[in-house]
């Protein structure tokens, strides 16, 4: 066998080993959509794994575990954001033991409909709570991890019951009926 052909064929196999997983992962990208059902309708969320892969994987895993089903939007501040992910009942998952996520700061601006991970004052403390901004919030850009965007149903987020202007705690919060990964065709 010609040595060049052997080396070339070997390089081709190596390239295939690198390219094929990318092709298979691309087919999974159709599942980078979430369908969130509220009593008022359905919200479609597009996830951006290329910007925040670990945060997207965490949200997808929690969605698949049905963690957010029955979850309240417990903090809603007019002209700022709606936050969820803090259970008020048993969810069958020890969410307090989830490892904290390292921040994945990126260029996605916190504009109307952007999803971000809630965290404490510590940059690398996000875990399971997320928020949806209802207005441009420049002060959050590259200080919180943005990982998705509402692509349909933002008017339903606007209709959520509001809390106090200071901390946003809602007395009788709206509830997420269900959250499921979906495909473009289903959305």
PDB file of C-alpha atoms in Angstrom:
ATOM      1  CA  UNK A   1       0.000   0.000   0.000  1.00  0.00           C
ATOM      2  CA  UNK A   2       1.196   3.467  -0.820  1.00  0.00           C
ATOM      3  CA  UNK A   3       2.400   5.213   2.348  1.00  0.00           C
ATOM      4  CA  UNK A   4       0.720   8.516   1.412  1.00  0.00           C
ATOM      5  CA  UNK A   5      -2.652   6.828   0.875  1.00  0.00           C
ATOM      6  CA  UNK A   6      -2.298   5.038   4.198  1.00  0.00           C
ATOM      7  CA  UNK A   7      -1.525   8.263   6.058  1.00  0.00           C
ATOM      8  CA  UNK A   8      -4.217  10.163   4.150  1.00  0.00           C
ATOM      9  CA  UNK A   9      -6.783   7.480   4.936  1.00  0.00           C
ATOM     10  CA  UNK A  10      -5.787   7.532   8.584  1.00  0.00           C
ATOM     11  CA  UNK A  11      -6.192  11.303   8.694  1.00  0.00           C
ATOM     12  CA  UNK A  12      -9.583  10.938   7.032  1.00  0.00           C
ATOM     13  CA  UNK A  13     -10.687   8.516   9.742  1.00  0.00           C
ATOM     14  CA  UNK A  14      -9.481  10.925  12.433  1.00  0.00           C
ATOM     15  CA  UNK A  15     -11.332  13.817  10.813  1.00  0.00           C
ATOM     16  CA  UNK A  16     -14.459  11.672  10.590  1.00  0.00           C
ATOM     17  CA  UNK A  17     -14.185  10.899  14.279  1.00  0.00           C
ATOM     18  CA  UNK A  18     -14.188  14.624  14.961  1.00  0.00           C
ATOM     19  CA  UNK A  19     -16.882  15.600  12.453  1.00  0.00           C
ATOM     20  CA  UNK A  20     -19.430  12.812  13.012  1.00  0.00           C
ATOM     21  CA  UNK A  21     -20.127  13.653  16.660  1.00  0.00           C
ATOM     22  CA  UNK A  22     -20.748  17.230  15.547  1.00  0.00           C
ATOM     23  CA  UNK A  23     -23.271  16.028  12.996  1.00  0.00           C
ATOM     24  CA  UNK A  24     -25.012  13.848  15.559  1.00  0.00           C
ATOM     25  CA  UNK A  25     -25.027  16.716  18.071  1.00  0.00           C
ATOM     26  CA  UNK A  26     -26.538  18.962  15.409  1.00  0.00           C
ATOM     27  CA  UNK A  27     -29.512  16.612  15.221  1.00  0.00           C
ATOM     28  CA  UNK A  28     -29.951  17.097  18.965  1.00  0.00           C
ATOM     29  CA  UNK A  29     -30.040  20.876  18.490  1.00  0.00           C
ATOM     30  CA  UNK A  30     -33.683  20.559  17.483  1.00  0.00           C
ATOM     31  CA  UNK A  31     -34.262  19.766  21.166  1.00  0.00           C
ATOM     32  CA  UNK A  32     -32.821  23.100  22.239  1.00  0.00           C
ATOM     33  CA  UNK A  33     -36.388  24.391  22.486  1.00  0.00           C
ATOM     34  CA  UNK A  34     -38.573  24.326  25.557  1.00  0.00           C
ATOM     35  CA  UNK A  35     -42.337  24.445  25.597  1.00  0.00           C
ATOM     36  CA  UNK A  36     -43.522  26.010  28.867  1.00  0.00           C
ATOM     37  CA  UNK A  37     -47.245  25.662  29.504  1.00  0.00           C
ATOM     38  CA  UNK A  38     -48.930  28.232  31.714  1.00  0.00           C
ATOM     39  CA  UNK A  39     -52.649  28.422  32.500  1.00  0.00           C
ATOM     40  CA  UNK A  40     -52.811  31.361  30.053  1.00  0.00           C
ATOM     41  CA  UNK A  41     -51.074  29.581  27.148  1.00  0.00           C
ATOM     42  CA  UNK A  42     -47.752  28.269  25.865  1.00  0.00           C
ATOM     43  CA  UNK A  43     -44.354  29.996  25.890  1.00  0.00           C
ATOM     44  CA  UNK A  44     -41.617  28.765  23.526  1.00  0.00           C
ATOM     45  CA  UNK A  45     -38.015  29.209  24.656  1.00  0.00           C
ATOM     46  CA  UNK A  46     -34.956  28.788  22.462  1.00  0.00           C
ATOM     47  CA  UNK A  47     -31.782  27.672  24.256  1.00  0.00           C
ATOM     48  CA  UNK A  48     -28.234  28.653  23.235  1.00  0.00           C
ATOM     49  CA  UNK A  49     -25.850  25.809  24.122  1.00  0.00           C
ATOM     50  CA  UNK A  50     -23.062  27.424  22.112  1.00  0.00           C
ATOM     51  CA  UNK A  51     -23.080  30.384  24.547  1.00  0.00           C
ATOM     52  CA  UNK A  52     -23.677  28.588  27.853  1.00  0.00           C
ATOM     53  CA  UNK A  53     -23.353  24.805  27.389  1.00  0.00           C
ATOM     54  CA  UNK A  54     -23.325  23.854  31.077  1.00  0.00           C
ATOM     55  CA  UNK A  55     -26.302  26.030  31.962  1.00  0.00           C
ATOM     56  CA  UNK A  56     -28.302  24.707  29.007  1.00  0.00           C
ATOM     57  CA  UNK A  57     -27.477  21.118  29.951  1.00  0.00           C
ATOM     58  CA  UNK A  58     -28.583  21.782  33.553  1.00  0.00           C
ATOM     59  CA  UNK A  59     -31.893  23.330  32.455  1.00  0.00           C
ATOM     60  CA  UNK A  60     -32.531  20.511  29.973  1.00  0.00           C
ATOM     61  CA  UNK A  61     -31.817  17.881  32.640  1.00  0.00           C
ATOM     62  CA  UNK A  62     -34.170  19.602  35.094  1.00  0.00           C
ATOM     63  CA  UNK A  63     -36.867  19.901  32.420  1.00  0.00           C
ATOM     64  CA  UNK A  64     -36.510  16.200  31.594  1.00  0.00           C
ATOM     65  CA  UNK A  65     -36.806  15.401  35.322  1.00  0.00           C
ATOM     66  CA  UNK A  66     -40.038  17.484  35.348  1.00  0.00           C
ATOM     67  CA  UNK A  67     -38.526  19.650  38.078  1.00  0.00           C
ATOM     68  CA  UNK A  68     -40.319  22.810  36.882  1.00  0.00           C
ATOM     69  CA  UNK A  69     -43.787  21.231  36.614  1.00  0.00           C
ATOM     70  CA  UNK A  70     -45.986  22.982  39.176  1.00  0.00           C
ATOM     71  CA  UNK A  71     -43.256  25.552  39.916  1.00  0.00           C
ATOM     72  CA  UNK A  72     -44.377  29.097  40.789  1.00  0.00           C
ATOM     73  CA  UNK A  73     -43.117  32.335  39.310  1.00  0.00           C
ATOM     74  CA  UNK A  74     -42.411  33.446  42.891  1.00  0.00           C
ATOM     75  CA  UNK A  75     -40.607  36.717  42.055  1.00  0.00           C
ATOM     76  CA  UNK A  76     -41.997  39.055  39.419  1.00  0.00           C
ATOM     77  CA  UNK A  77     -40.889  42.681  39.271  1.00  0.00           C
ATOM     78  CA  UNK A  78     -42.721  45.035  36.902  1.00  0.00           C
ATOM     79  CA  UNK A  79     -40.443  46.288  34.108  1.00  0.00           C
ATOM     80  CA  UNK A  80     -37.600  43.960  35.091  1.00  0.00           C
ATOM     81  CA  UNK A  81     -38.059  40.182  35.296  1.00  0.00           C
ATOM     82  CA  UNK A  82     -40.003  37.061  36.313  1.00  0.00           C
ATOM     83  CA  UNK A  83     -38.119  34.381  38.288  1.00  0.00           C
ATOM     84  CA  UNK A  84     -38.921  30.719  38.913  1.00  0.00           C
ATOM     85  CA  UNK A  85     -37.250  27.577  40.176  1.00  0.00           C
ATOM     86  CA  UNK A  86     -37.738  27.839  43.934  1.00  0.00           C
ATOM     87  CA  UNK A  87     -39.992  24.900  44.870  1.00  0.00           C
ATOM     88  CA  UNK A  88     -42.846  25.376  47.317  1.00  0.00           C
ATOM     89  CA  UNK A  89     -43.572  21.636  47.491  1.00  0.00           C
ATOM     90  CA  UNK A  90     -41.701  18.336  47.305  1.00  0.00           C
ATOM     91  CA  UNK A  91     -40.249  17.924  43.807  1.00  0.00           C
ATOM     92  CA  UNK A  92     -38.640  14.503  44.166  1.00  0.00           C
ATOM     93  CA  UNK A  93     -35.168  15.910  43.503  1.00  0.00           C
ATOM     94  CA  UNK A  94     -32.596  17.062  46.029  1.00  0.00           C
ATOM     95  CA  UNK A  95     -31.993  20.309  44.165  1.00  0.00           C
ATOM     96  CA  UNK A  96     -29.991  21.767  47.067  1.00  0.00           C
ATOM     97  CA  UNK A  97     -27.267  19.196  46.371  1.00  0.00           C
ATOM     98  CA  UNK A  98     -26.882  20.150  42.716  1.00  0.00           C
ATOM     99  CA  UNK A  99     -23.338  21.356  42.055  1.00  0.00           C
ATOM    100  CA  UNK A 100     -23.093  25.104  41.581  1.00  0.00           C
ATOM    101  CA  UNK A 101     -22.446  26.161  38.003  1.00  0.00           C
ATOM    102  CA  UNK A 102     -19.441  28.244  37.030  1.00  0.00           C
ATOM    103  CA  UNK A 103     -20.623  31.417  35.308  1.00  0.00           C
ATOM    104  CA  UNK A 104     -20.619  31.284  31.500  1.00  0.00           C
ATOM    105  CA  UNK A 105     -20.672  34.995  30.772  1.00  0.00           C
ATOM    106  CA  UNK A 106     -21.298  35.725  27.111  1.00  0.00           C
ATOM    107  CA  UNK A 107     -22.345  38.385  24.618  1.00  0.00           C
ATOM    108  CA  UNK A 108     -26.110  37.697  24.676  1.00  0.00           C
ATOM    109  CA  UNK A 109     -27.689  40.943  25.916  1.00  0.00           C
ATOM    110  CA  UNK A 110     -30.310  40.951  28.640  1.00  0.00           C
ATOM    111  CA  UNK A 111     -33.107  42.401  26.575  1.00  0.00           C
ATOM    112  CA  UNK A 112     -36.821  41.652  26.650  1.00  0.00           C
ATOM    113  CA  UNK A 113     -37.306  37.863  26.726  1.00  0.00           C
ATOM    114  CA  UNK A 114     -33.743  36.828  27.620  1.00  0.00           C
ATOM    115  CA  UNK A 115     -33.368  33.899  30.025  1.00  0.00           C
ATOM    116  CA  UNK A 116     -30.679  34.093  32.670  1.00  0.00           C
ATOM    117  CA  UNK A 117     -29.643  31.977  35.631  1.00  0.00           C
ATOM    118  CA  UNK A 118     -30.406  33.381  39.039  1.00  0.00           C
ATOM    119  CA  UNK A 119     -27.538  33.281  41.512  1.00  0.00           C
ATOM    120  CA  UNK A 120     -26.429  34.685  44.833  1.00  0.00           C
ATOM    121  CA  UNK A 121     -23.894  37.497  45.096  1.00  0.00           C
ATOM    122  CA  UNK A 122     -21.244  34.947  44.201  1.00  0.00           C
ATOM    123  CA  UNK A 123     -20.611  34.751  40.465  1.00  0.00           C
ATOM    124  CA  UNK A 124     -20.348  30.950  40.366  1.00  0.00           C
ATOM    125  CA  UNK A 125     -23.415  30.055  42.443  1.00  0.00           C
ATOM    126  CA  UNK A 126     -26.200  29.385  39.898  1.00  0.00           C
ATOM    127  CA  UNK A 127     -28.015  26.095  40.298  1.00  0.00           C
ATOM    128  CA  UNK A 128     -31.695  25.687  39.316  1.00  0.00           C
ATOM    129  CA  UNK A 129     -33.495  29.055  39.376  1.00  0.00           C
ATOM    130  CA  UNK A 130     -33.844  31.131  36.226  1.00  0.00           C
ATOM    131  CA  UNK A 131     -35.472  34.382  35.213  1.00  0.00           C
ATOM    132  CA  UNK A 132     -36.907  35.975  32.088  1.00  0.00           C
ATOM    133  CA  UNK A 133     -36.279  39.680  31.597  1.00  0.00           C
ATOM    134  CA  UNK A 134     -39.264  41.810  30.622  1.00  0.00           C
ATOM    135  CA  UNK A 135     -37.212  44.856  29.605  1.00  0.00           C
ATOM    136  CA  UNK A 136     -33.664  45.739  28.557  1.00  0.00           C
ATOM    137  CA  UNK A 137     -31.424  45.286  31.612  1.00  0.00           C
ATOM    138  CA  UNK A 138     -27.939  46.403  30.574  1.00  0.00           C
ATOM    139  CA  UNK A 139     -26.569  46.206  34.108  1.00  0.00           C
ATOM    140  CA  UNK A 140     -26.896  42.394  33.910  1.00  0.00           C
ATOM    141  CA  UNK A 141     -24.935  42.020  30.655  1.00  0.00           C
ATOM    142  CA  UNK A 142     -21.879  39.809  31.206  1.00  0.00           C
ATOM    143  CA  UNK A 143     -22.594  39.689  34.952  1.00  0.00           C
ATOM    144  CA  UNK A 144     -25.172  36.897  34.780  1.00  0.00           C
ATOM    145  CA  UNK A 145     -25.254  33.887  32.477  1.00  0.00           C
ATOM    146  CA  UNK A 146     -27.697  34.388  29.606  1.00  0.00           C
ATOM    147  CA  UNK A 147     -28.662  31.067  28.048  1.00  0.00           C
ATOM    148  CA  UNK A 148     -31.917  31.433  26.131  1.00  0.00           C
ATOM    149  CA  UNK A 149     -34.639  33.627  24.687  1.00  0.00           C
ATOM    150  CA  UNK A 150     -38.430  33.560  24.601  1.00  0.00           C
ATOM    151  CA  UNK A 151     -39.363  33.230  20.919  1.00  0.00           C
ATOM    152  CA  UNK A 152     -43.128  33.000  21.356  1.00  0.00           C
ATOM    153  CA  UNK A 153     -45.509  33.901  24.165  1.00  0.00           C
ATOM    154  CA  UNK A 154     -43.704  36.809  25.810  1.00  0.00           C
ATOM    155  CA  UNK A 155     -47.099  38.469  26.292  1.00  0.00           C
ATOM    156  CA  UNK A 156     -47.940  35.590  28.669  1.00  0.00           C
ATOM    157  CA  UNK A 157     -44.880  36.407  30.791  1.00  0.00           C
ATOM    158  CA  UNK A 158     -46.068  40.041  30.837  1.00  0.00           C
ATOM    159  CA  UNK A 159     -49.404  38.840  32.293  1.00  0.00           C
ATOM    160  CA  UNK A 160     -47.879  37.055  35.320  1.00  0.00           C
ATOM    161  CA  UNK A 161     -48.982  38.338  38.740  1.00  0.00           C
ATOM    162  CA  UNK A 162     -46.543  40.905  40.075  1.00  0.00           C
ATOM    163  CA  UNK A 163     -44.902  41.161  43.464  1.00  0.00           C
ATOM    164  CA  UNK A 164     -43.677  44.157  45.409  1.00  0.00           C
ATOM    165  CA  UNK A 165     -41.466  46.632  43.586  1.00  0.00           C
ATOM    166  CA  UNK A 166     -38.509  46.041  45.940  1.00  0.00           C
ATOM    167  CA  UNK A 167     -38.033  42.264  45.989  1.00  0.00           C
ATOM    168  CA  UNK A 168     -40.881  41.055  43.790  1.00  0.00           C
ATOM    169  CA  UNK A 169     -42.243  38.278  46.021  1.00  0.00           C
ATOM    170  CA  UNK A 170     -45.649  37.270  44.658  1.00  0.00           C
ATOM    171  CA  UNK A 171     -48.346  36.388  47.218  1.00  0.00           C
ATOM    172  CA  UNK A 172     -50.426  34.130  44.930  1.00  0.00           C
ATOM    173  CA  UNK A 173     -48.004  33.280  42.090  1.00  0.00           C
ATOM    174  CA  UNK A 174     -48.804  31.916  38.654  1.00  0.00           C
ATOM    175  CA  UNK A 175     -47.657  28.315  38.205  1.00  0.00           C
ATOM    176  CA  UNK A 176     -45.820  26.540  35.400  1.00  0.00           C
ATOM    177  CA  UNK A 177     -48.118  23.676  34.404  1.00  0.00           C
ATOM    178  CA  UNK A 178     -45.313  21.863  32.558  1.00  0.00           C
ATOM    179  CA  UNK A 179     -42.029  22.351  30.775  1.00  0.00           C
ATOM    180  CA  UNK A 180     -40.912  19.962  28.028  1.00  0.00           C
ATOM    181  CA  UNK A 181     -38.123  19.809  25.494  1.00  0.00           C
ATOM    182  CA  UNK A 182     -39.625  20.058  22.044  1.00  0.00           C
ATOM    183  CA  UNK A 183     -38.687  20.208  18.380  1.00  0.00           C
ATOM    184  CA  UNK A 184     -39.020  22.993  15.838  1.00  0.00           C
ATOM    185  CA  UNK A 185     -41.862  21.123  14.107  1.00  0.00           C
ATOM    186  CA  UNK A 186     -43.818  20.738  17.337  1.00  0.00           C
ATOM    187  CA  UNK A 187     -43.272  24.370  18.333  1.00  0.00           C
TER     188      UNK A 187
END
